[in-house]
XYZ file of C-alpha atoms in Angstrom:
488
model
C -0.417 -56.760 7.173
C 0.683 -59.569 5.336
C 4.741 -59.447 4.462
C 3.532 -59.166 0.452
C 1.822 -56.329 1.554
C 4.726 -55.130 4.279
C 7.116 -55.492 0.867
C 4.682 -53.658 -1.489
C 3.792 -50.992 0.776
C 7.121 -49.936 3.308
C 10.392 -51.213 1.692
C 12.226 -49.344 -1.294
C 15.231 -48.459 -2.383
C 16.965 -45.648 -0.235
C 17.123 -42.466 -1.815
C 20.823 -41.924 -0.131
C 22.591 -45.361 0.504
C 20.510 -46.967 -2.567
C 20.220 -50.138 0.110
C 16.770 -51.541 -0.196
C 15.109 -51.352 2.967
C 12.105 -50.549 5.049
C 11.419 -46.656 4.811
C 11.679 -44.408 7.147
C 10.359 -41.148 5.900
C 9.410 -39.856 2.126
C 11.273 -36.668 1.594
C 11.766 -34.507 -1.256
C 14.688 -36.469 -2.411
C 12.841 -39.804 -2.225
C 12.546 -42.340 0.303
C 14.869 -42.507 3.289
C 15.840 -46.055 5.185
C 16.342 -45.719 8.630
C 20.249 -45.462 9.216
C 20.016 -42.438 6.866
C 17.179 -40.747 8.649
C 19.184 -41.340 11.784
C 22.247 -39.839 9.987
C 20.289 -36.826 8.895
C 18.994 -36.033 12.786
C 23.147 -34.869 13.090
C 23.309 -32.659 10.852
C 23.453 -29.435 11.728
C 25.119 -25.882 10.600
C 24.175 -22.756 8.595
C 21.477 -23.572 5.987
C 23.270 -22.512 2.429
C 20.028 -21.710 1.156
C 18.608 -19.389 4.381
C 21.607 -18.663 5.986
C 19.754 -20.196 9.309
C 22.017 -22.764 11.822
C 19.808 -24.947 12.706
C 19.324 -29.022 11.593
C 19.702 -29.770 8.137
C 18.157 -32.595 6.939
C 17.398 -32.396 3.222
C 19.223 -32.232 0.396
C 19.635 -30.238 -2.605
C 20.021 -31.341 -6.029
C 23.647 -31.136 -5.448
C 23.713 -33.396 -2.149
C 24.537 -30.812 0.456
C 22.966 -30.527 3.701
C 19.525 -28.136 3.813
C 17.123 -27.695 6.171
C 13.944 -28.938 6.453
C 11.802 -25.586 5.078
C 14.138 -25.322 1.895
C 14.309 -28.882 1.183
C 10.357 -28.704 1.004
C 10.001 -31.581 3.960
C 6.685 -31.045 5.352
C 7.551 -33.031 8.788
C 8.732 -30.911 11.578
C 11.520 -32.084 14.007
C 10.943 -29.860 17.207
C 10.610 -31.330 20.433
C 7.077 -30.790 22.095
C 8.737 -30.183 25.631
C 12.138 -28.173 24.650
C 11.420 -26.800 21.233
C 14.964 -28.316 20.645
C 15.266 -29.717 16.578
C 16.380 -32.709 16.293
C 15.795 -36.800 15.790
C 12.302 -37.172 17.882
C 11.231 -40.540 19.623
C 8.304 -42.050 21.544
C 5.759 -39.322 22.530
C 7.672 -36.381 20.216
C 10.358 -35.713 22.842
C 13.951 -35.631 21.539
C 16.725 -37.703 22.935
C 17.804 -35.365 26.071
C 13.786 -34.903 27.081
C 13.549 -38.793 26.773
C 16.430 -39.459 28.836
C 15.229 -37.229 31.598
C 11.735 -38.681 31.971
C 13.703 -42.500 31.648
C 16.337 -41.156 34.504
C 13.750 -40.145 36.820
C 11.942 -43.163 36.517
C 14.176 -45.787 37.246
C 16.069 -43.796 39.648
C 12.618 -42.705 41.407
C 12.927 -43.157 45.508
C 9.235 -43.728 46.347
C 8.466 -39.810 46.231
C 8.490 -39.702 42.568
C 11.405 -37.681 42.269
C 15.082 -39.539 41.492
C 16.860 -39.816 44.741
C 18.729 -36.867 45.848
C 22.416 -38.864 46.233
C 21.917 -39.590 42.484
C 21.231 -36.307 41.462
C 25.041 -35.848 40.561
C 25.004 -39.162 38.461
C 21.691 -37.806 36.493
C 23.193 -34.225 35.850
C 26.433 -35.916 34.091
C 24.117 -38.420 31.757
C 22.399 -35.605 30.917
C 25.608 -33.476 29.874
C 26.261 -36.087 27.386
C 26.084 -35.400 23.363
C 24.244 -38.765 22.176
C 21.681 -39.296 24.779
C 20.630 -42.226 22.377
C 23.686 -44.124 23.665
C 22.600 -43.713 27.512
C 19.017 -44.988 26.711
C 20.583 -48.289 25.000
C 21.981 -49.170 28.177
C 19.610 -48.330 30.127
C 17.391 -50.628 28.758
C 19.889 -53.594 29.916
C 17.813 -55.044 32.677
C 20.767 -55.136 34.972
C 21.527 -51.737 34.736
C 17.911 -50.917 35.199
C 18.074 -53.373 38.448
C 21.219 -51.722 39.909
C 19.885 -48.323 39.421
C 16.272 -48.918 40.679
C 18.139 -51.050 43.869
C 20.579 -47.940 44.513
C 16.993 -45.495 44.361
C 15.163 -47.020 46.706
C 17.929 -48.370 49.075
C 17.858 -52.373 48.262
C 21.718 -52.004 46.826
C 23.923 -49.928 49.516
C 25.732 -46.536 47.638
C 28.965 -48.293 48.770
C 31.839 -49.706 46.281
C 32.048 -52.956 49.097
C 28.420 -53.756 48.563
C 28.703 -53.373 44.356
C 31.843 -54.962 44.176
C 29.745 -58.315 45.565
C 27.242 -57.270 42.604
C 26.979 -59.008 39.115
C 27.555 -59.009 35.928
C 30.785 -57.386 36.875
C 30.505 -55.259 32.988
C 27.482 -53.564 34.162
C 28.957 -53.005 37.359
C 32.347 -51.550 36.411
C 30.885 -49.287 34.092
C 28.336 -48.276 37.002
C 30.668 -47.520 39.422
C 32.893 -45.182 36.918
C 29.577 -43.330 36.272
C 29.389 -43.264 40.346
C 32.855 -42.469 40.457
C 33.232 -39.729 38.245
C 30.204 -37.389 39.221
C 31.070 -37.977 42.772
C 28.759 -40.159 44.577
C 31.326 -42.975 45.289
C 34.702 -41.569 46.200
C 37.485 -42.232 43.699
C 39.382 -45.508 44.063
C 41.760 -46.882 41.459
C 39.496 -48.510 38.840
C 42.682 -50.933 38.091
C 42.932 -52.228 41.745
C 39.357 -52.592 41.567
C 38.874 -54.675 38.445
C 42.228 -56.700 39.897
C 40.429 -57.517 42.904
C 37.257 -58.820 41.744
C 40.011 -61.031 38.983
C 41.263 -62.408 42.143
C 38.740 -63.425 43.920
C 37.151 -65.344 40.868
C 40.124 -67.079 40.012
C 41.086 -68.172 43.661
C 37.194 -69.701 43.729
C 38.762 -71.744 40.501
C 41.318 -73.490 42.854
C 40.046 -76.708 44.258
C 43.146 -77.392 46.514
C 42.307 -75.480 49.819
C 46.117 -75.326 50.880
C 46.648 -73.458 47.301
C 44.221 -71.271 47.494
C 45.188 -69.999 51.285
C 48.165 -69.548 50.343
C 47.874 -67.358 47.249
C 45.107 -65.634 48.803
C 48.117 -64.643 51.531
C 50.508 -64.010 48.769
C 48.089 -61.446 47.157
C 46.683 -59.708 50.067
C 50.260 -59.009 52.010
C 52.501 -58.555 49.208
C 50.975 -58.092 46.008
C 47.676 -56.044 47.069
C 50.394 -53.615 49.370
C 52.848 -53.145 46.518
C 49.714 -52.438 44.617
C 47.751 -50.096 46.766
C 51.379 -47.983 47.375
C 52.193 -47.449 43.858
C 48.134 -46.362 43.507
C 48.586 -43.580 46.138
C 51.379 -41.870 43.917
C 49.780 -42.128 40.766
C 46.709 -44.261 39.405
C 47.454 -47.783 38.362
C 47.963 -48.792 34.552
C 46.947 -52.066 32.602
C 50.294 -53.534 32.585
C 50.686 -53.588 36.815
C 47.276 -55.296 37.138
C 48.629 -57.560 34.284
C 51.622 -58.570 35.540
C 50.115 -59.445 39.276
C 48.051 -61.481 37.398
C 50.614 -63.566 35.747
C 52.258 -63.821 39.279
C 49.275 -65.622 40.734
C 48.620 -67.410 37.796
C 52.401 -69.203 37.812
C 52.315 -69.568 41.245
C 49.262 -71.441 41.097
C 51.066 -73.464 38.149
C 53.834 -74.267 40.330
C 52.375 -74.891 43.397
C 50.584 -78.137 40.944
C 53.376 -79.016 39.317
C 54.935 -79.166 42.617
C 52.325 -81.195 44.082
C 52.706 -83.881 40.942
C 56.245 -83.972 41.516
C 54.559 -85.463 45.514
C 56.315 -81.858 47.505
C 54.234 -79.478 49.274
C 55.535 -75.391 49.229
C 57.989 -76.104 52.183
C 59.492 -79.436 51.052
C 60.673 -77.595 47.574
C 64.389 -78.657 46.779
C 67.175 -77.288 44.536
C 66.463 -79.382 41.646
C 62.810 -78.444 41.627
C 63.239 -74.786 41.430
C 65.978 -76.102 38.559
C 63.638 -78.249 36.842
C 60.608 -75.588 37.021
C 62.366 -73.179 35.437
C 64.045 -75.295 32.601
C 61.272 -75.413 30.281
C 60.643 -71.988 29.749
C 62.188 -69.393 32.054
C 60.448 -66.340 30.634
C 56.980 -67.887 30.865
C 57.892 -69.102 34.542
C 59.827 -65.834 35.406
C 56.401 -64.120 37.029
C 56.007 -67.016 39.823
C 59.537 -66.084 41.146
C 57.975 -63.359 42.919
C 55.826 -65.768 45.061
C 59.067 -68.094 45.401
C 60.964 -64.591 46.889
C 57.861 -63.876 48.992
C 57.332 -67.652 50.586
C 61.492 -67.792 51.236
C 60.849 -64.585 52.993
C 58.589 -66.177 55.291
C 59.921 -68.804 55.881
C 57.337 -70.804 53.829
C 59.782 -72.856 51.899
C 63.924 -73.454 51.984
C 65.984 -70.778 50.558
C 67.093 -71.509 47.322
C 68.828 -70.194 44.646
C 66.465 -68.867 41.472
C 67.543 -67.958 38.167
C 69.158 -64.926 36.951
C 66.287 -62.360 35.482
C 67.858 -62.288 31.609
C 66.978 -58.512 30.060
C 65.206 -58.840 26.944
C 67.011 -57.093 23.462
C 64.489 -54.162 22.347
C 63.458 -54.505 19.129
C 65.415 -53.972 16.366
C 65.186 -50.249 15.933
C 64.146 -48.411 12.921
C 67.079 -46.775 10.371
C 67.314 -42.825 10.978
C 65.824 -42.098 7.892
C 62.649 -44.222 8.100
C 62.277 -42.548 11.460
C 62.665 -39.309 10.610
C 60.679 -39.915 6.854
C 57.622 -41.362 9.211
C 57.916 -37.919 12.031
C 57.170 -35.388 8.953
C 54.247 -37.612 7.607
C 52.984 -37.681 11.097
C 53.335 -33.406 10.951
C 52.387 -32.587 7.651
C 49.563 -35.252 6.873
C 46.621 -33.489 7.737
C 44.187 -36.482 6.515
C 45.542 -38.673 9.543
C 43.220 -38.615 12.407
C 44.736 -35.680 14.830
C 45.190 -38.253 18.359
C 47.107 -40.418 16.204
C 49.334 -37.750 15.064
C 49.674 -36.322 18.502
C 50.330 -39.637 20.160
C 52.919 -40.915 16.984
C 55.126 -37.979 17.634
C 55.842 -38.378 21.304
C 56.499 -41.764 20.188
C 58.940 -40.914 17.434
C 60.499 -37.692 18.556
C 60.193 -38.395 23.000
C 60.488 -41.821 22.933
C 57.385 -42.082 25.229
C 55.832 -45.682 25.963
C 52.330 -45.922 24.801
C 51.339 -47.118 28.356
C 53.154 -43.737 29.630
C 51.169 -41.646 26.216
C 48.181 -42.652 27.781
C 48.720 -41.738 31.217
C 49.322 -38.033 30.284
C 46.874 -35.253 31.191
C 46.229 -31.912 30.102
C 47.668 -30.531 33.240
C 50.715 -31.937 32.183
C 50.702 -30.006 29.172
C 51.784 -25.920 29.880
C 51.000 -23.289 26.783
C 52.414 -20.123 27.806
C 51.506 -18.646 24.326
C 54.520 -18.853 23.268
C 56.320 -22.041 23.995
C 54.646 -25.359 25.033
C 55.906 -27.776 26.654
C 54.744 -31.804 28.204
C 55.631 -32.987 31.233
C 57.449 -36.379 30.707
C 59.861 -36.004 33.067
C 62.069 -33.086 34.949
C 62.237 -30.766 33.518
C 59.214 -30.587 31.395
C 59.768 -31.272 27.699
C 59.114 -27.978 24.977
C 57.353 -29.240 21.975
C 58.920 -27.954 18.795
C 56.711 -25.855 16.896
C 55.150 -28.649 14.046
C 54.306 -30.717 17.201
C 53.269 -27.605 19.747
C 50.168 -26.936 16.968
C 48.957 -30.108 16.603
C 48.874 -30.289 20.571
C 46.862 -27.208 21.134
C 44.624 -28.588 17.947
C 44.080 -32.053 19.821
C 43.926 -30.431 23.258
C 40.861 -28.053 21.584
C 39.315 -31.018 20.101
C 38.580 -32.635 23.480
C 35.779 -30.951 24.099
C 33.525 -32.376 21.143
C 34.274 -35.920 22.086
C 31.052 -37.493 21.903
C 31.948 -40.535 24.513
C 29.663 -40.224 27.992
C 31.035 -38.453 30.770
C 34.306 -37.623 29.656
C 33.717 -34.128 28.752
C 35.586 -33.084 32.492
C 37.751 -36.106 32.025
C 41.365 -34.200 32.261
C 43.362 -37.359 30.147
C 44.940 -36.117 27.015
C 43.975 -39.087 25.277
C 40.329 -39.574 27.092
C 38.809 -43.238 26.324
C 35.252 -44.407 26.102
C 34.793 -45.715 29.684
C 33.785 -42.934 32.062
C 36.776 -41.147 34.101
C 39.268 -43.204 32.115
C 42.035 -42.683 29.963
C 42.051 -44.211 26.621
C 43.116 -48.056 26.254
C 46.486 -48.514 25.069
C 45.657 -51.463 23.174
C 43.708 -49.425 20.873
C 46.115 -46.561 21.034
C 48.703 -49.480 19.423
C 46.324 -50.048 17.116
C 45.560 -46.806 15.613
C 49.594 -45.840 15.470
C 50.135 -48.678 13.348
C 47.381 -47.612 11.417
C 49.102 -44.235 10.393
C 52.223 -46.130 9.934
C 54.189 -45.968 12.857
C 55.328 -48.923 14.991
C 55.165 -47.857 18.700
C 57.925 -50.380 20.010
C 60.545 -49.972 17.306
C 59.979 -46.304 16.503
C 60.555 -45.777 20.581
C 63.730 -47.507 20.470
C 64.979 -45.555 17.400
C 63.805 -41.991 19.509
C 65.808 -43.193 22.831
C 68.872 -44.739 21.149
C 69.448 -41.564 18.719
C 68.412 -39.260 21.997
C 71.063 -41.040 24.429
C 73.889 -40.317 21.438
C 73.055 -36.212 21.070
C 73.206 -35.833 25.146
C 73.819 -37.576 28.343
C 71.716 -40.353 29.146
C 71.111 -39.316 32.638
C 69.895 -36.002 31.218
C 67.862 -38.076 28.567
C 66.665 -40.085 31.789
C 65.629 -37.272 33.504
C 63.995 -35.316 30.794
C 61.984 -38.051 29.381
C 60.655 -40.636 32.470
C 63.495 -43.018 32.147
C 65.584 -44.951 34.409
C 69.360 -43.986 34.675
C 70.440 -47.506 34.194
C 68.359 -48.129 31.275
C 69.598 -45.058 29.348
C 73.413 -46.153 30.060
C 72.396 -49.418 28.700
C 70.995 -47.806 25.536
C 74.380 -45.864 24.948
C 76.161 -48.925 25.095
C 74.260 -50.937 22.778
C 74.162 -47.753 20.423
C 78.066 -47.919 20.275
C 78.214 -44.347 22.002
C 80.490 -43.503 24.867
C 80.337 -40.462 27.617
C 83.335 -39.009 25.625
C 81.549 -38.194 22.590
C 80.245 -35.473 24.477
C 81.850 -31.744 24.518
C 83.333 -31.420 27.848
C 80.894 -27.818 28.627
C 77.474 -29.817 27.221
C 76.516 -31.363 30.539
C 77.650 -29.320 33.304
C 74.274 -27.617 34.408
């Protein structure tokens, strides 16, 4: 077919989107392009026309949603294997069918069944509620490597062995697949993605001396801090981050040193002095390393600079705050995890990097009160805030994103097993107009002024110190409280 012909014969304008395109089907309505014939496969509900729940495809003359038999469409959309209605590919199996036959191919051991270990890791692909998404990656030829190495034994089922793997996307995602239907035992995704960070950025280090030495510096002081604070509770972005910084400044200093014509133990006053004059809060993360190689004797002990405590952010005015917490309740056209998340932010004073540690076992409903567990003792929710919880908390369960349907984070995110990013948890606040750094600081500062700060402290994750520090900068003292408010 020549493209004249290819014009003449399969593009038109869409019947729904008006975009001129190649056609996908010619229903009653007219011609339909492809992303609206995808778009119709979803739709599903009670037929207003039969009263049937099933998929709705067509349309009537008024635009809404009908199925296939009242909308006159003389294609059916049942799946040859399952009978199941819906958006039908190669061989008229629908997506779930297709992923199952794709599944037990690749992961095929030799017997011609997928290989019993990976039965687990089949079963949750297969819970998912867009199969479509699982057969796009899986026709990356590195996933399809990995998995067809792990079937038939070439790859070892062992994190060691796929941590030496590549590309190290794939492979993360892999092993949270692995992780969370329970072939690989859990291990901290955060320590893991650190570690395979560290060993391609000590490979960037020419000088051998440098790299020995931060490799020392990483695996007995930062990777033991690390793996400790894993044990209680699993790692967040902002750890990783900052042990990344400290290697990264180290390594800075250790060649600044060396142009200055010092090696680590030949390090004097003035160099620590003149090191830290340029910019002490970009330099601040290598003074860990400097603590850690005085410690052992690795270089002279000298005197570093005092660690300055950044101002918060100016803090909203009490009325802003308080104008932006009933939007947040009474907007119903703002997307519910925003609303959720913007009013432990406003009204808590909760960190997003705290927001999106929470899980739903930290959140109790007794049926009467509810309350969140940011601290001890656990936190009620007033009652604007206690619906829109149990409205979020219901919601979980149609998220479409793989695996995460058993994922117990309150705020789930797209990577299997893992809680949502709080980058894009930032992001989405601002959206709905509420600035997570300065709206915190207005919550803690107008908290610390209604009650003791240690109770504050206590109640809401923070440290005593810091909510003492808050009082004083808010210009409130411990004898503007009643003498019978704090003596539970």
């Amino acid at each position: 077919m020549t493209p004249e012909e290819y014009e003449r014969w399969m593009v038109r304008d869409c019947a729904r989107c008006g975009r001129r395109a190649s056609k996908s089907a010619e229903w009653s309505d007219g011609p339909i392009c492809r992303t609206c014939y995808e778009r119709a496969m979803r739709v599903r509900g009670r037929c207003p026309c039969c009263d049937t729940d099933r998929l709705l495809p067509g349309r009537d003359t008024g635009g809404t949603p009908i199925c296939r038999d009242c909308a006159g469409i003389v294609r059916d959309f049942f799946c040859d294997r399952c009978g199941f209605e819906g958006l039908l590919l190669g061989g008229r199996l629908c997506e779930h069918c297709t992923l199952a036959d794709t599944l037990a191919r690749l992961l095929d051991d030799g017997t011609g069944r997928a290989a019993p270990e990976l039965l687990p890791l089949v079963k949750i692909l297969l819970e998912m509620d867009r199969p479509k998404s699982r057969l796009i990656w899986l026709r990356n030829p590195n996933a399809v490597r990995l998995l067809q190495g792990l079937a038939t034994g070439s790859i070892l089922l062992s994190h060691d062995v796929l941590h030496q793997e590549t590309p190290w996307r794939t492979v993360t995602h892999l092993r949270d697949l692995l992780r969370d239907s329970g072939v690989l035992p859990r291990v901290d995704r955060q320590l893991m993605l650190y570690q395979r960070w560290l060993t391609e950025r000590l490979a960037t280090i020419e000088e051998p001396e440098h790299r020995q030495l931060l490799r020392h510096f990483a695996t007995w002081h930062q990777m033991r801090r690390l793996r400790t604070e894993a044990e209680k509770e699993a790692l967040g972005r902002s750890q990783t981050n900052h042990a990344k910084q400290e290697v990264t400044q180290a390594g800075a200093f250790l060649v600044w040193l060396a142009g200055r014509g010092r090696a680590i133990g030949q390090c004097q006053q003035a160099d620590i002095d003149a090191w830290h004059t340029e910019s002490l809060a970009t330099r601040r993360p290598s003074q860990s390393f400097l603590r850690w190689c005085m410690k052992t004797g690795r270089m002279p002990r000298l005197t570093l600079p005092p660690t300055v405590i950044t101002q918060d952010p100016e803090p909203l005015h009490q009325h802003r705050r308080l104008t932006m917490l009933r939007r947040v309740l009474n907007d119903d056209s703002l997307p519910l995890r925003a609303r959720v998340a913007a009013a432990l932010v406003v009204l808590y004073a909760q960190p997003v990097s705290r927001i999106v540690r929470l899980t739903v076992d930290d959140v109790t409903d007794n049926g009467i009160t509810v309350t969140v567990q940011l601290g001890d003792p656990p936190s009620p929710l007033p009652e604007p805030v206690a619906d829109l919880m149990r409205a979020h908390i219901q919601s979980r369960q149609y998220l479409p994103y793989a695996s995460n349907r058993s994922s117990q984070w309150l705020f789930p995110g797209r990577q299997p097993g893992q809680p949502m990013n709080p980058v894009s948890l930032r992001v989405h606040l601002r959206e709905v107009g509420v600035p997570p750094q300065r709206g915190r600081t207005s919550a803690i500062r107008q908290l610390v002024l209604q009650a003791p700060a240690s109770v504050i402290a206590k109640a809401l994750g923070y440290h005593d110190k810091t909510a003492i520090r808050l009082v004083t900068e808010a210009g409130g003292t411990w004898s503007r409280y009643a003498p019978g408010d704090h003596k539970r």
